[in-house]
PDB file of C-alpha atoms in Angstrom:
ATOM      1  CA  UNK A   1      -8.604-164.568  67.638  1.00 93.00           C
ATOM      2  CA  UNK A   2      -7.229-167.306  66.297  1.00 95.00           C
ATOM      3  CA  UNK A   3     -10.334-169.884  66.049  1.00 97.00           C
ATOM      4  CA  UNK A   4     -13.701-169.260  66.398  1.00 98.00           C
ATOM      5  CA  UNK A   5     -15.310-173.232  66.501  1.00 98.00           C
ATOM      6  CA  UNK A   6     -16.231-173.640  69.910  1.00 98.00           C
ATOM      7  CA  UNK A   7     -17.021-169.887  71.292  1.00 99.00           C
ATOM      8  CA  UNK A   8     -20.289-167.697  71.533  1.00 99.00           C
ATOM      9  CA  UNK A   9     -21.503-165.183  69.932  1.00 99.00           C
ATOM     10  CA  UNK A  10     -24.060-162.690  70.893  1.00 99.00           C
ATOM     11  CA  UNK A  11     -25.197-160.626  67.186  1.00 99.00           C
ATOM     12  CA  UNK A  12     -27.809-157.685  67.518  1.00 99.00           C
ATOM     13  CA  UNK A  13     -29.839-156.736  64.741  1.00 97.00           C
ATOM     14  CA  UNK A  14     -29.220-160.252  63.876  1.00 96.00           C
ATOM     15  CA  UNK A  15     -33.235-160.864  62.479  1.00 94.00           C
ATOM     16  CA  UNK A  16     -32.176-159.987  58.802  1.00 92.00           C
ATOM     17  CA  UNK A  17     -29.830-158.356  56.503  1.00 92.00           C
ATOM     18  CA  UNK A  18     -26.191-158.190  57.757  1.00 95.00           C
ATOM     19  CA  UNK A  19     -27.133-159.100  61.046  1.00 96.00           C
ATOM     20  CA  UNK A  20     -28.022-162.406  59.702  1.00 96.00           C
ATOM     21  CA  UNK A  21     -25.584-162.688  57.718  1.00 96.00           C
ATOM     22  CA  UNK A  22     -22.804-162.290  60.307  1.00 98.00           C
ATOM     23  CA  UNK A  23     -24.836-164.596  62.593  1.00 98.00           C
ATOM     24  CA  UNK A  24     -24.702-167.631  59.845  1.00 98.00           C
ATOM     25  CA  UNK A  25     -21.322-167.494  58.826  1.00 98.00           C
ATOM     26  CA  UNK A  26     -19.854-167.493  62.729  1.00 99.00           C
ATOM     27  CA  UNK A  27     -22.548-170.771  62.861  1.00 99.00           C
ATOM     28  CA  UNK A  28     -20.698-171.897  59.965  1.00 98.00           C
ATOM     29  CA  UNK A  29     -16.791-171.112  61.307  1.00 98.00           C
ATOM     30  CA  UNK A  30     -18.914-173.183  64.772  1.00 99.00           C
ATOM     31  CA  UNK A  31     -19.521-170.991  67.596  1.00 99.00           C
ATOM     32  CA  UNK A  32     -23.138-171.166  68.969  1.00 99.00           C
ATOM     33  CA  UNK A  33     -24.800-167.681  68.037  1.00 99.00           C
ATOM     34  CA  UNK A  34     -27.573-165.800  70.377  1.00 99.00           C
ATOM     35  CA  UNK A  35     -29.520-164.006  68.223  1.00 99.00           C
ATOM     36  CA  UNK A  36     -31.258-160.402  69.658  1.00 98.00           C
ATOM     37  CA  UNK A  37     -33.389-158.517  67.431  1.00 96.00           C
ATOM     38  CA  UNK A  38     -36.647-155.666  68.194  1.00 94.00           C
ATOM     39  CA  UNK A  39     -38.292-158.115  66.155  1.00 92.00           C
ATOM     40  CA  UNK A  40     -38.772-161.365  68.111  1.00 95.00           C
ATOM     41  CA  UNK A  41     -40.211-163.848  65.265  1.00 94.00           C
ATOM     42  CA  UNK A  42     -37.442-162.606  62.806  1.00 93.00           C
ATOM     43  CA  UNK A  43     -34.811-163.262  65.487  1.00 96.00           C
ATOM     44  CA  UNK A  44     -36.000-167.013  66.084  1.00 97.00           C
ATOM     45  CA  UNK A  45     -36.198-167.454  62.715  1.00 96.00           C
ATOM     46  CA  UNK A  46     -32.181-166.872  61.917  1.00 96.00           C
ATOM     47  CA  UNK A  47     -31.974-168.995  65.709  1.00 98.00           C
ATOM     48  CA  UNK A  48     -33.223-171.706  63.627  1.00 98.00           C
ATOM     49  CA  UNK A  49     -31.198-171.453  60.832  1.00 97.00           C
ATOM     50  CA  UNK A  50     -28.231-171.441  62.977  1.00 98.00           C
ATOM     51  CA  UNK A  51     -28.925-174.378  64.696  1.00 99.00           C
ATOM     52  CA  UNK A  52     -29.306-176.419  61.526  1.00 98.00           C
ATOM     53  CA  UNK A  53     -25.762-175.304  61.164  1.00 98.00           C
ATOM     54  CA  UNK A  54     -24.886-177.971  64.372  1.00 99.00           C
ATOM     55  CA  UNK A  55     -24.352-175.288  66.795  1.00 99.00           C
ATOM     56  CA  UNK A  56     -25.779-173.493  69.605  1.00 99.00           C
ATOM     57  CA  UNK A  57     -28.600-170.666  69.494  1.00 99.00           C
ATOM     58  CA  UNK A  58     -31.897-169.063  70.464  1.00 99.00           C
ATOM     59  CA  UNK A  59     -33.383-165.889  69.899  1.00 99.00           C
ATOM     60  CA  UNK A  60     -34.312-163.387  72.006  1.00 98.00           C
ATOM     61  CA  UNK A  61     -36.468-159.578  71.436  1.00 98.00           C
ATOM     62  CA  UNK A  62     -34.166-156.975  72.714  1.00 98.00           C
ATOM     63  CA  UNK A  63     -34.696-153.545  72.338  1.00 97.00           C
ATOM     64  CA  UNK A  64     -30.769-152.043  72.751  1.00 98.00           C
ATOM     65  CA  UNK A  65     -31.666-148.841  73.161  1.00 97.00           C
ATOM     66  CA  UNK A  66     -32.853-149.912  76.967  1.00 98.00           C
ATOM     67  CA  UNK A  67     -30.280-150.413  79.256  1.00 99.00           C
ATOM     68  CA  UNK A  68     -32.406-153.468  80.917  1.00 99.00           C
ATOM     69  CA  UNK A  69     -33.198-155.257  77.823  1.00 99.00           C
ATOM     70  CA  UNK A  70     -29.381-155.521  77.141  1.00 99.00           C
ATOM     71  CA  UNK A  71     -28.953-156.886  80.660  1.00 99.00           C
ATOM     72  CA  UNK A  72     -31.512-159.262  80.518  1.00 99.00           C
ATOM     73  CA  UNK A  73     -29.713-160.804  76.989  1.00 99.00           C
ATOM     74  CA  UNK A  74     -26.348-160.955  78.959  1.00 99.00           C
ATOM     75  CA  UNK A  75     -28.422-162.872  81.311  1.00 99.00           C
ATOM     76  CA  UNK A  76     -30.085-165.216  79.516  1.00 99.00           C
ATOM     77  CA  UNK A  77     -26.600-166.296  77.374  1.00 99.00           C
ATOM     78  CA  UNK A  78     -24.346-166.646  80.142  1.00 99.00           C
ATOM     79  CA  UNK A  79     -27.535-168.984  81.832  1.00 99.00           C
ATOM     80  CA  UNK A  80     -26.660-170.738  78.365  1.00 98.00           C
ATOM     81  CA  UNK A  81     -23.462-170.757  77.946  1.00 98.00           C
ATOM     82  CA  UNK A  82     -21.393-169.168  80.415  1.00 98.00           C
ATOM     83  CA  UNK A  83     -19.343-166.995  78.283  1.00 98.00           C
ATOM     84  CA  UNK A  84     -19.325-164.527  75.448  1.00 99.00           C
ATOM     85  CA  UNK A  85     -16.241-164.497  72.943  1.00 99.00           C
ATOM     86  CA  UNK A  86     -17.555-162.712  70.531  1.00 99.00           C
ATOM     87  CA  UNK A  87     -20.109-159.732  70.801  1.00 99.00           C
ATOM     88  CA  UNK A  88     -21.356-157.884  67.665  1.00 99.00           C
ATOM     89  CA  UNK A  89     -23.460-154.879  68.027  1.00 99.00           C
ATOM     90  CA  UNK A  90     -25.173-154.413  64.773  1.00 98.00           C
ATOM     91  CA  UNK A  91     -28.323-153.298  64.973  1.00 96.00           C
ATOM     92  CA  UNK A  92     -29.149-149.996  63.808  1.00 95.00           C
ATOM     93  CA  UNK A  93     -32.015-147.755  61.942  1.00 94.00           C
ATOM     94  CA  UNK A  94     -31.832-144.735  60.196  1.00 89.00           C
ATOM     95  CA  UNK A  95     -33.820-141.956  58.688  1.00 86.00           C
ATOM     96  CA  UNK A  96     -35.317-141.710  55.320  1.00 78.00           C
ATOM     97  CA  UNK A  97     -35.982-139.130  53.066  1.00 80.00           C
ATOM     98  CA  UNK A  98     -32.333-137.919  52.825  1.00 82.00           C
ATOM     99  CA  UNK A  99     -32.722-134.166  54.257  1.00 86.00           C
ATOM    100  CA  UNK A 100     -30.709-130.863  55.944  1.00 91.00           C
ATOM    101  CA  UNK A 101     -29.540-131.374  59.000  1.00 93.00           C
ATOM    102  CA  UNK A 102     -31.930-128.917  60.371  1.00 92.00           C
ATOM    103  CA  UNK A 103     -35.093-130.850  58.744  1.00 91.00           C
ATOM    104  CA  UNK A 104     -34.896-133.605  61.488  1.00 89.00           C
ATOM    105  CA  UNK A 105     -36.671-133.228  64.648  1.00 91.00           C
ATOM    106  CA  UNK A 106     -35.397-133.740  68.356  1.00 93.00           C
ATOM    107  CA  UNK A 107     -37.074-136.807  68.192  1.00 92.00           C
ATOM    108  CA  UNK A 108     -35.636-137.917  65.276  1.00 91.00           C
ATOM    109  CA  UNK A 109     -32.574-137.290  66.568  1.00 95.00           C
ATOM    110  CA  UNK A 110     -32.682-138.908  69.558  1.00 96.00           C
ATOM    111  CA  UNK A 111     -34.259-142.295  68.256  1.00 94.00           C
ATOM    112  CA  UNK A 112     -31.434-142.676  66.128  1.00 96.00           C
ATOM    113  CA  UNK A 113     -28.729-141.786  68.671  1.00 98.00           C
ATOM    114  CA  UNK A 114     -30.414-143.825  71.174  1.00 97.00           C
ATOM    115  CA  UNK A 115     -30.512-147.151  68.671  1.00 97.00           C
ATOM    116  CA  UNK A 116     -27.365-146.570  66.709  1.00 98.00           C
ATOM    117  CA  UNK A 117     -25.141-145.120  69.388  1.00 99.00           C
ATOM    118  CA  UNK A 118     -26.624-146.317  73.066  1.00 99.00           C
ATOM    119  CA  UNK A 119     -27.196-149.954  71.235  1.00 99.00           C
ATOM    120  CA  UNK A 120     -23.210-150.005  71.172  1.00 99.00           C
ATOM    121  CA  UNK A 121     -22.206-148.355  74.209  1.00 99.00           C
ATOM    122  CA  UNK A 122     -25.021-150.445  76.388  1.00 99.00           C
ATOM    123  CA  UNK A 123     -23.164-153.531  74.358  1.00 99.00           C
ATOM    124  CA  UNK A 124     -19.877-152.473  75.968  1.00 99.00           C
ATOM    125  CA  UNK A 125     -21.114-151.718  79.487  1.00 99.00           C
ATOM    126  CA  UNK A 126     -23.452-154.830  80.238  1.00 99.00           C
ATOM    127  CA  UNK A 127     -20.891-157.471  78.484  1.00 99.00           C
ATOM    128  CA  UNK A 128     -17.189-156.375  78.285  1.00 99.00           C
ATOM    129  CA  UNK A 129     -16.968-156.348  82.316  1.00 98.00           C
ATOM    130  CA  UNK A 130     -18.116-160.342  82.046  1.00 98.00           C
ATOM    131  CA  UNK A 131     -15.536-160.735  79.697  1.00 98.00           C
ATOM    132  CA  UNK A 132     -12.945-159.718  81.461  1.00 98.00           C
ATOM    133  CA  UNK A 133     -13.188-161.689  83.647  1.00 97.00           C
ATOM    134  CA  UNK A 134     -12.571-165.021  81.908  1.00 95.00           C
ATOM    135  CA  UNK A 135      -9.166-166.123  79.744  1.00 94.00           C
ATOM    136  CA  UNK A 136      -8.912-166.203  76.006  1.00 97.00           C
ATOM    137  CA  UNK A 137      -9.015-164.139  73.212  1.00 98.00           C
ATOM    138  CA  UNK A 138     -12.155-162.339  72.717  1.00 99.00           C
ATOM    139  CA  UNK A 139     -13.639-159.902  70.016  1.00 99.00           C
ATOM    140  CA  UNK A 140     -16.030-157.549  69.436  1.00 99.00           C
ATOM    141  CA  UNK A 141     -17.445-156.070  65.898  1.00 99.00           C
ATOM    142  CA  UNK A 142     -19.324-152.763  66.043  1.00 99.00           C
ATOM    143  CA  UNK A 143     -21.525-152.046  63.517  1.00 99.00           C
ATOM    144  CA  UNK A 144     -20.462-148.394  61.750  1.00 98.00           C
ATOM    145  CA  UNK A 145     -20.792-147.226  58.437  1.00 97.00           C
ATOM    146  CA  UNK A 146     -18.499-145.834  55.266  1.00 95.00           C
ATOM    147  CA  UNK A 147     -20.279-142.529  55.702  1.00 94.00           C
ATOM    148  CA  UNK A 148     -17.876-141.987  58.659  1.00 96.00           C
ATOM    149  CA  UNK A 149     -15.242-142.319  55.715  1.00 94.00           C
ATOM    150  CA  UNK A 150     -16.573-139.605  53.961  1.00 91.00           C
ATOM    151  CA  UNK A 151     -19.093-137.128  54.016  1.00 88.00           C
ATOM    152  CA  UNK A 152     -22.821-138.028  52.865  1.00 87.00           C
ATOM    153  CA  UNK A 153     -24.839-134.750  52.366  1.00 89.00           C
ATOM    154  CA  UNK A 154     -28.339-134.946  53.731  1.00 90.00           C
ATOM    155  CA  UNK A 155     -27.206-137.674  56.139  1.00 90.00           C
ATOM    156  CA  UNK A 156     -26.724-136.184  59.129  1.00 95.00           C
ATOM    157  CA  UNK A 157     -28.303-137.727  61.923  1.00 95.00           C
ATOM    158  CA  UNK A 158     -27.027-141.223  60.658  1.00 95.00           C
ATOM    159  CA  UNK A 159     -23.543-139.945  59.876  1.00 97.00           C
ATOM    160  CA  UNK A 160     -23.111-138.861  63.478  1.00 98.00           C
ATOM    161  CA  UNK A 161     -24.202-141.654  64.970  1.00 98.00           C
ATOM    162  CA  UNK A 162     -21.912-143.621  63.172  1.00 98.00           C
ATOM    163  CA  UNK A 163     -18.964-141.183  63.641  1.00 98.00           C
ATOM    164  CA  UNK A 164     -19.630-141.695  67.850  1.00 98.00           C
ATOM    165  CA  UNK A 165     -19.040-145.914  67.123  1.00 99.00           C
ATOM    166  CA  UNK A 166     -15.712-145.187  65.593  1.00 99.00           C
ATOM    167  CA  UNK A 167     -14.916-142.915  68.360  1.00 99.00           C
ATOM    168  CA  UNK A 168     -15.920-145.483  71.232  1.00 99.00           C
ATOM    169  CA  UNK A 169     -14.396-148.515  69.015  1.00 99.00           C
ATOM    170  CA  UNK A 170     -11.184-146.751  68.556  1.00 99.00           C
ATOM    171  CA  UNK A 171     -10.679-146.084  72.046  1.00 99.00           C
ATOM    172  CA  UNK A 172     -12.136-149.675  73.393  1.00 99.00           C
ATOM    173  CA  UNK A 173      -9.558-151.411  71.285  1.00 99.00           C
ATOM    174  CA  UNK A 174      -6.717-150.061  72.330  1.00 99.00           C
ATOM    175  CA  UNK A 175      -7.834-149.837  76.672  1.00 99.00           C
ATOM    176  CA  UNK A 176      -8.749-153.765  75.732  1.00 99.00           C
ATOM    177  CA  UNK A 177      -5.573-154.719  73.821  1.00 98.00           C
ATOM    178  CA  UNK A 178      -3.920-155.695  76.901  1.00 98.00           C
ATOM    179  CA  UNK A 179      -6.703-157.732  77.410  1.00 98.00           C
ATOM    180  CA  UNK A 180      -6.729-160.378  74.360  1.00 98.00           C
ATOM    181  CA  UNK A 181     -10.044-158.481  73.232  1.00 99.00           C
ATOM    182  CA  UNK A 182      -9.989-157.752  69.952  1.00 99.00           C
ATOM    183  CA  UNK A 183     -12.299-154.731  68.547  1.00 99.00           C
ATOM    184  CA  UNK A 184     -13.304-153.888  64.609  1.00 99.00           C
ATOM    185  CA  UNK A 185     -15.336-151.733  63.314  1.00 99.00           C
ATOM    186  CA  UNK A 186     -17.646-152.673  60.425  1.00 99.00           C
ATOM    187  CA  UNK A 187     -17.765-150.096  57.369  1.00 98.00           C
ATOM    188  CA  UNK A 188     -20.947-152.053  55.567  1.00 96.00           C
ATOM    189  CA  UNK A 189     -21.501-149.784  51.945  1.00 93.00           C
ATOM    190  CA  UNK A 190     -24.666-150.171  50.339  1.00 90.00           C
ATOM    191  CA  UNK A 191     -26.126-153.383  51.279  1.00 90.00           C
ATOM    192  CA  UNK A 192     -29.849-154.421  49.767  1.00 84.00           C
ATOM    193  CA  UNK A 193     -31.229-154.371  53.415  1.00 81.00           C
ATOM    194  CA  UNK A 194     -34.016-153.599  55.397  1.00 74.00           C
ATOM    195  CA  UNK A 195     -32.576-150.536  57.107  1.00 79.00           C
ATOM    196  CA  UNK A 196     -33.986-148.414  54.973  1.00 68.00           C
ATOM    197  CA  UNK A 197     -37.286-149.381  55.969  1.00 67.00           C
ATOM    198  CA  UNK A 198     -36.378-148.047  59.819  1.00 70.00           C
ATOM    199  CA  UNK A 199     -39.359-146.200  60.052  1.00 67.00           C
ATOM    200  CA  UNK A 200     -41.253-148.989  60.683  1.00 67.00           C
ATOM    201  CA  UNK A 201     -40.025-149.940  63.916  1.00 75.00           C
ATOM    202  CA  UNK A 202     -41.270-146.332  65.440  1.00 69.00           C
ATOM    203  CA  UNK A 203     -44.525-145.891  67.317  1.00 53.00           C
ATOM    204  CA  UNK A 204     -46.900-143.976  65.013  1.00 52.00           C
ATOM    205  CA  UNK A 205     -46.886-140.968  67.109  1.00 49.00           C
ATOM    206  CA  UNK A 206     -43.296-140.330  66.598  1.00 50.00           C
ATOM    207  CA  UNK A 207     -43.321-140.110  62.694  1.00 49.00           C
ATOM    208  CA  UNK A 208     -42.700-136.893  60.742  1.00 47.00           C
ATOM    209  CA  UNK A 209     -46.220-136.469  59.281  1.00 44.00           C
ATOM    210  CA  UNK A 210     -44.836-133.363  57.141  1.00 44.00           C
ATOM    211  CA  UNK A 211     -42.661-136.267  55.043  1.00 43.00           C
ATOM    212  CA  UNK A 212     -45.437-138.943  55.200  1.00 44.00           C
ATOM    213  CA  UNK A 213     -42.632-141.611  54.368  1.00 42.00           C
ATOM    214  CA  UNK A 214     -43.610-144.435  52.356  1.00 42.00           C
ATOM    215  CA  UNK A 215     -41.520-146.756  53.866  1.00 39.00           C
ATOM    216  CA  UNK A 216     -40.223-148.662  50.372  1.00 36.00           C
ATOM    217  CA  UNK A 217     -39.778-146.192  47.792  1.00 35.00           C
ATOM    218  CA  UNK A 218     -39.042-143.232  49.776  1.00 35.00           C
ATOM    219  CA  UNK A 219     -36.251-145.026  51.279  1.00 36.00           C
ATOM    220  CA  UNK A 220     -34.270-144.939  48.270  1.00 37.00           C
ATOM    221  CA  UNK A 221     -34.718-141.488  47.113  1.00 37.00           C
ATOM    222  CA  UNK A 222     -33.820-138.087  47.899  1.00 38.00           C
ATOM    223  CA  UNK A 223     -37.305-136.259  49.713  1.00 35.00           C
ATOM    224  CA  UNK A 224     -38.784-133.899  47.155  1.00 39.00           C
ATOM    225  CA  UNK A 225     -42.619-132.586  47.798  1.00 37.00           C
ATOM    226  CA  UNK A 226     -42.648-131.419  44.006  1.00 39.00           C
ATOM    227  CA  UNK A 227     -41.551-134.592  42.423  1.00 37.00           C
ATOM    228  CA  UNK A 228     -43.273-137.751  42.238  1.00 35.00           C
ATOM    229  CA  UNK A 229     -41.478-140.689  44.058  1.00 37.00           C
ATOM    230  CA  UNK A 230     -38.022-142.383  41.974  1.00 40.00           C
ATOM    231  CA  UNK A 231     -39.701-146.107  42.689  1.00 39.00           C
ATOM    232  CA  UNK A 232     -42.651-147.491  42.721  1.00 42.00           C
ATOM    233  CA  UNK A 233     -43.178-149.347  45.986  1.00 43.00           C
ATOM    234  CA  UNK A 234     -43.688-153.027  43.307  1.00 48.00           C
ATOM    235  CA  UNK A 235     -40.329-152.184  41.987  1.00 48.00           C
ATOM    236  CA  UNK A 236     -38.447-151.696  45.008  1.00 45.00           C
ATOM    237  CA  UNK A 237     -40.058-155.116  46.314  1.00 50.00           C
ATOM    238  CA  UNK A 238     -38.938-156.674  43.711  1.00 51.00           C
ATOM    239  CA  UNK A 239     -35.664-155.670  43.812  1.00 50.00           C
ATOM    240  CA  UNK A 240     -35.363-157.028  47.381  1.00 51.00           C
ATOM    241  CA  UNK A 241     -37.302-159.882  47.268  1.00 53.00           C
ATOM    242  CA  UNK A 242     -35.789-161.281  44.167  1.00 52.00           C
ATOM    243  CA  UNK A 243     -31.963-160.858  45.287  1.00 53.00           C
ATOM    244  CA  UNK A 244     -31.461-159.133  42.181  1.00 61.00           C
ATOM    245  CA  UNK A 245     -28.389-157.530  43.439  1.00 72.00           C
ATOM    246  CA  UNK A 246     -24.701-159.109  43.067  1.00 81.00           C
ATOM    247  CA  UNK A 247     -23.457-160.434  45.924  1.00 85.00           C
ATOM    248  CA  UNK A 248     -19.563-158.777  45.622  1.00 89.00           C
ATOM    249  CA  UNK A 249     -19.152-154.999  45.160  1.00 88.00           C
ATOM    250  CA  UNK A 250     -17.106-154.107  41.562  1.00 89.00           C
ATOM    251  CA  UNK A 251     -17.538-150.357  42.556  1.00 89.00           C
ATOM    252  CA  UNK A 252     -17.878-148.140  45.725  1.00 90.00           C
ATOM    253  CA  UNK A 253     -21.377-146.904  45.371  1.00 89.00           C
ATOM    254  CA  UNK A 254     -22.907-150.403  44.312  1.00 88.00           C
ATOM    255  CA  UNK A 255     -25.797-152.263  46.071  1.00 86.00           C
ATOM    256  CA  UNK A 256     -25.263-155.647  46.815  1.00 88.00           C
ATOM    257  CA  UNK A 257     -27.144-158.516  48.441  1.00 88.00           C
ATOM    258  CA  UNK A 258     -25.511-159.259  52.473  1.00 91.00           C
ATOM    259  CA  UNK A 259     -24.458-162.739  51.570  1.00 91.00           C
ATOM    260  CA  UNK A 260     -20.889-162.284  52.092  1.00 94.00           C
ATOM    261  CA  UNK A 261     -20.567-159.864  54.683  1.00 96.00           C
ATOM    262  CA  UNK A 262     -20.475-162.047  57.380  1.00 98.00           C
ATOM    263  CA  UNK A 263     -17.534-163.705  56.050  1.00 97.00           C
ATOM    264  CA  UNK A 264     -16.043-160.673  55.495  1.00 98.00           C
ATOM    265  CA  UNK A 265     -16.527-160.025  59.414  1.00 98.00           C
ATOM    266  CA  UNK A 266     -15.448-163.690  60.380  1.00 98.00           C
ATOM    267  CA  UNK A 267     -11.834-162.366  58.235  1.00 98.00           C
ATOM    268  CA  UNK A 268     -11.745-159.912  60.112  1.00 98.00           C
ATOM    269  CA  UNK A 269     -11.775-161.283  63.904  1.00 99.00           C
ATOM    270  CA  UNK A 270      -9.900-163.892  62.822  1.00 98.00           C
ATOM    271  CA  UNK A 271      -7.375-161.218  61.412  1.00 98.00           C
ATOM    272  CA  UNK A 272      -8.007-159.059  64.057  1.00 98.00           C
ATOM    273  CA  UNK A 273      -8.317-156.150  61.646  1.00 98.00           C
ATOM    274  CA  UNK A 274      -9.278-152.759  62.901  1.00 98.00           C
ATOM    275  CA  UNK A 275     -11.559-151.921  60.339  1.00 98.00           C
ATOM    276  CA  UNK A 276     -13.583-154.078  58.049  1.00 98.00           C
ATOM    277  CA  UNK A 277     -15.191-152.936  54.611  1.00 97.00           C
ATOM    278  CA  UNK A 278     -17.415-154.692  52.283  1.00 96.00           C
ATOM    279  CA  UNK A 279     -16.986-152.662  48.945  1.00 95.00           C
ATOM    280  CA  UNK A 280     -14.199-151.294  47.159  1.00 94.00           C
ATOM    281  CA  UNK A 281     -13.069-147.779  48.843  1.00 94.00           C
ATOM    282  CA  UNK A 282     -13.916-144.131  47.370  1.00 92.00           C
ATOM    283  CA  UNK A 283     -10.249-143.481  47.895  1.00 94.00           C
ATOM    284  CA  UNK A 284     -10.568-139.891  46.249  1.00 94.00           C
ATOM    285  CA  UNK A 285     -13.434-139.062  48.186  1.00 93.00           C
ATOM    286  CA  UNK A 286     -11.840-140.439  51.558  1.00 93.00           C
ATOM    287  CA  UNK A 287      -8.333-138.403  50.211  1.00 94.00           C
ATOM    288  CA  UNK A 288      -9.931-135.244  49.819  1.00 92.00           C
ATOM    289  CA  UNK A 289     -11.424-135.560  53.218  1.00 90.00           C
ATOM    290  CA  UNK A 290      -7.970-136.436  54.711  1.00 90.00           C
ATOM    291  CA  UNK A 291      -6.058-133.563  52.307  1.00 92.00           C
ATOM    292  CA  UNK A 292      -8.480-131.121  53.976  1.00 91.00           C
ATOM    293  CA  UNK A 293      -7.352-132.441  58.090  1.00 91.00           C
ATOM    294  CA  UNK A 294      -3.213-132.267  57.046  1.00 91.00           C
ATOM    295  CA  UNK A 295      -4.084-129.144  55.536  1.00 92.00           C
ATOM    296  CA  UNK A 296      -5.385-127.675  58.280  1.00 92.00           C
ATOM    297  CA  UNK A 297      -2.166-127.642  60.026  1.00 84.00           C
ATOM    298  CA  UNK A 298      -0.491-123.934  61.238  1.00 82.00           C
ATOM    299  CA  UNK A 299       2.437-122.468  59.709  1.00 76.00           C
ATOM    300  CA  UNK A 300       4.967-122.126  62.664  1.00 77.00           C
ATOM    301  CA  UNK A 301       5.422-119.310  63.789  1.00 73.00           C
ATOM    302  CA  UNK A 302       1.867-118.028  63.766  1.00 65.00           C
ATOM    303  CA  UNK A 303       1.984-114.354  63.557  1.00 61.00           C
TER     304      UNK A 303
END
């Protein structure tokens, strides 16, 4: 995509954190931005911000792990608008304490697939057919992860979620290629954002009581029933609420603030890149992965 001043954008998970992020710096590069978000008052809120930019906006509750809801936000932008240039599905929750793959329930599993996953394919379905059928360039940003670069023990049910977006993206850019639609996929490290604090977006009834999750400090540490919690849930407030975090990675494993990483994803439609990062890589971690695949190759003839 050569420009983006002038087109629409539709960002999920665009209340907070890199949602928001990504939301004001398309404002800024001046396409009008549609903000959907589970949380309704959070999504107005960034609506507002990017109408002060001198663009276009509103924001909408949209759950994208229903089908309907994702149809009634195509609905309500094309009423707007009339077209969608630029869709980024970015919302997404995850599980917290880290814990064996066999410590998560069914439940657990599936709210996380349905979110993470089904929030990207029901993206697809409901707006790439609409998009098709008008000219111009067109992109789309899906929301993955570095854990699909590498593995993250104790990270299962995220991991694989993830790993399904680069699976879908990698095929959707290439069947849309012919079409002028561009597709990247969005390797966010660790970002000082709310995600960790999933758990509060599920109905009570659904929780893990074995974990009882406090939804601050637990989120940053490893789940251990015979050691008292790393942080404090003050300290971990802090940290957020005071932006105490840089705002540009110096190493992989760094936390920093999501100010830039909607830039980062406005370089990357503009550049059409296929996969965006916002840290420096783990190259030796991502090698030995990759050393492992070549290696797995047969000697010929197999006897």
């Amino acid at each position: 995509m050569k420009e983006i001043a002038g087109k629409t954008a539709v960002v999920t998970g665009g209340g907070s954190g890199i949602g928001r992020s990504i939301s004001l710096a398309l404002a800024n590069a001046g396409a009008n931005v549609v903000i959907a978000d589970i949380e309704e008052e959070a999504a107005k809120a960034v609506a507002e911000e990017v109408m002060a930019c001198g663009v276009g906006s509103f924001g909408m509750q949209v759950d994208v792990s229903k089908l309907e809801d994702v149809k009634a936000l195509s609905e309500a932008v094309y009423d707007k608008f009339k077209s969608v240039e630029i869709l980024c599905n970015n919302a997404g929750v995850t599980l917290r304490p880290y814990r064996n793959h066999w410590d998560y329930s069914y439940e657990e599993w599936k709210w996380v697939m349905d979110i993470n996953f089904w929030g990207v394919q029901h993206g697809h379905m409901v707006f790439v057919p609409n998009m098709l059928k008008t000219p111009g360039e067109k992109h789309i940003v899906n929301t993955s992860s570095v854990v699909t670069l590498y593995t993250n023990v104790k990270h299962a049910a995220y991991s694989s979620t993830k790993a399904a977006i680069d699976g879908l993206s990698q095929c959707a850019r290439e069947e849309l290629k012919p079409y002028d639609i561009g597709v990247s996929l969005l390797h966010p490290g660790k970002i000082r954002t709310r995600l960790v604090t999933s758990d509060r977006l599920r109905f009570n009834d659904q929780k893990d009581a074995q974990y009882n999750v406090d939804l601050w400090s637990d989120g940053f540490s490893n789940y251990d029933p015979d050691k008292s919690k790393t942080f404090s849930t003050s300290d971990i407030k802090k940290i957020v609420e005071m932006g105490i975090d840089p705002d540009i990675a110096s190493t992989p494993y760094e936390y920093i603030q999501p100010t830039n990483v909607g830039t980062y994803v406005v370089e990357g439609i503009l550049k059409n890149k296929a996969h965006i990062v916002t840290h420096p890589l783990p190259i030796d971690r991502i090698k030995s992965r990759f050393d492992g695949i070549l290696a797995a190759e047969p000697t010929y003839p197999i006897k």
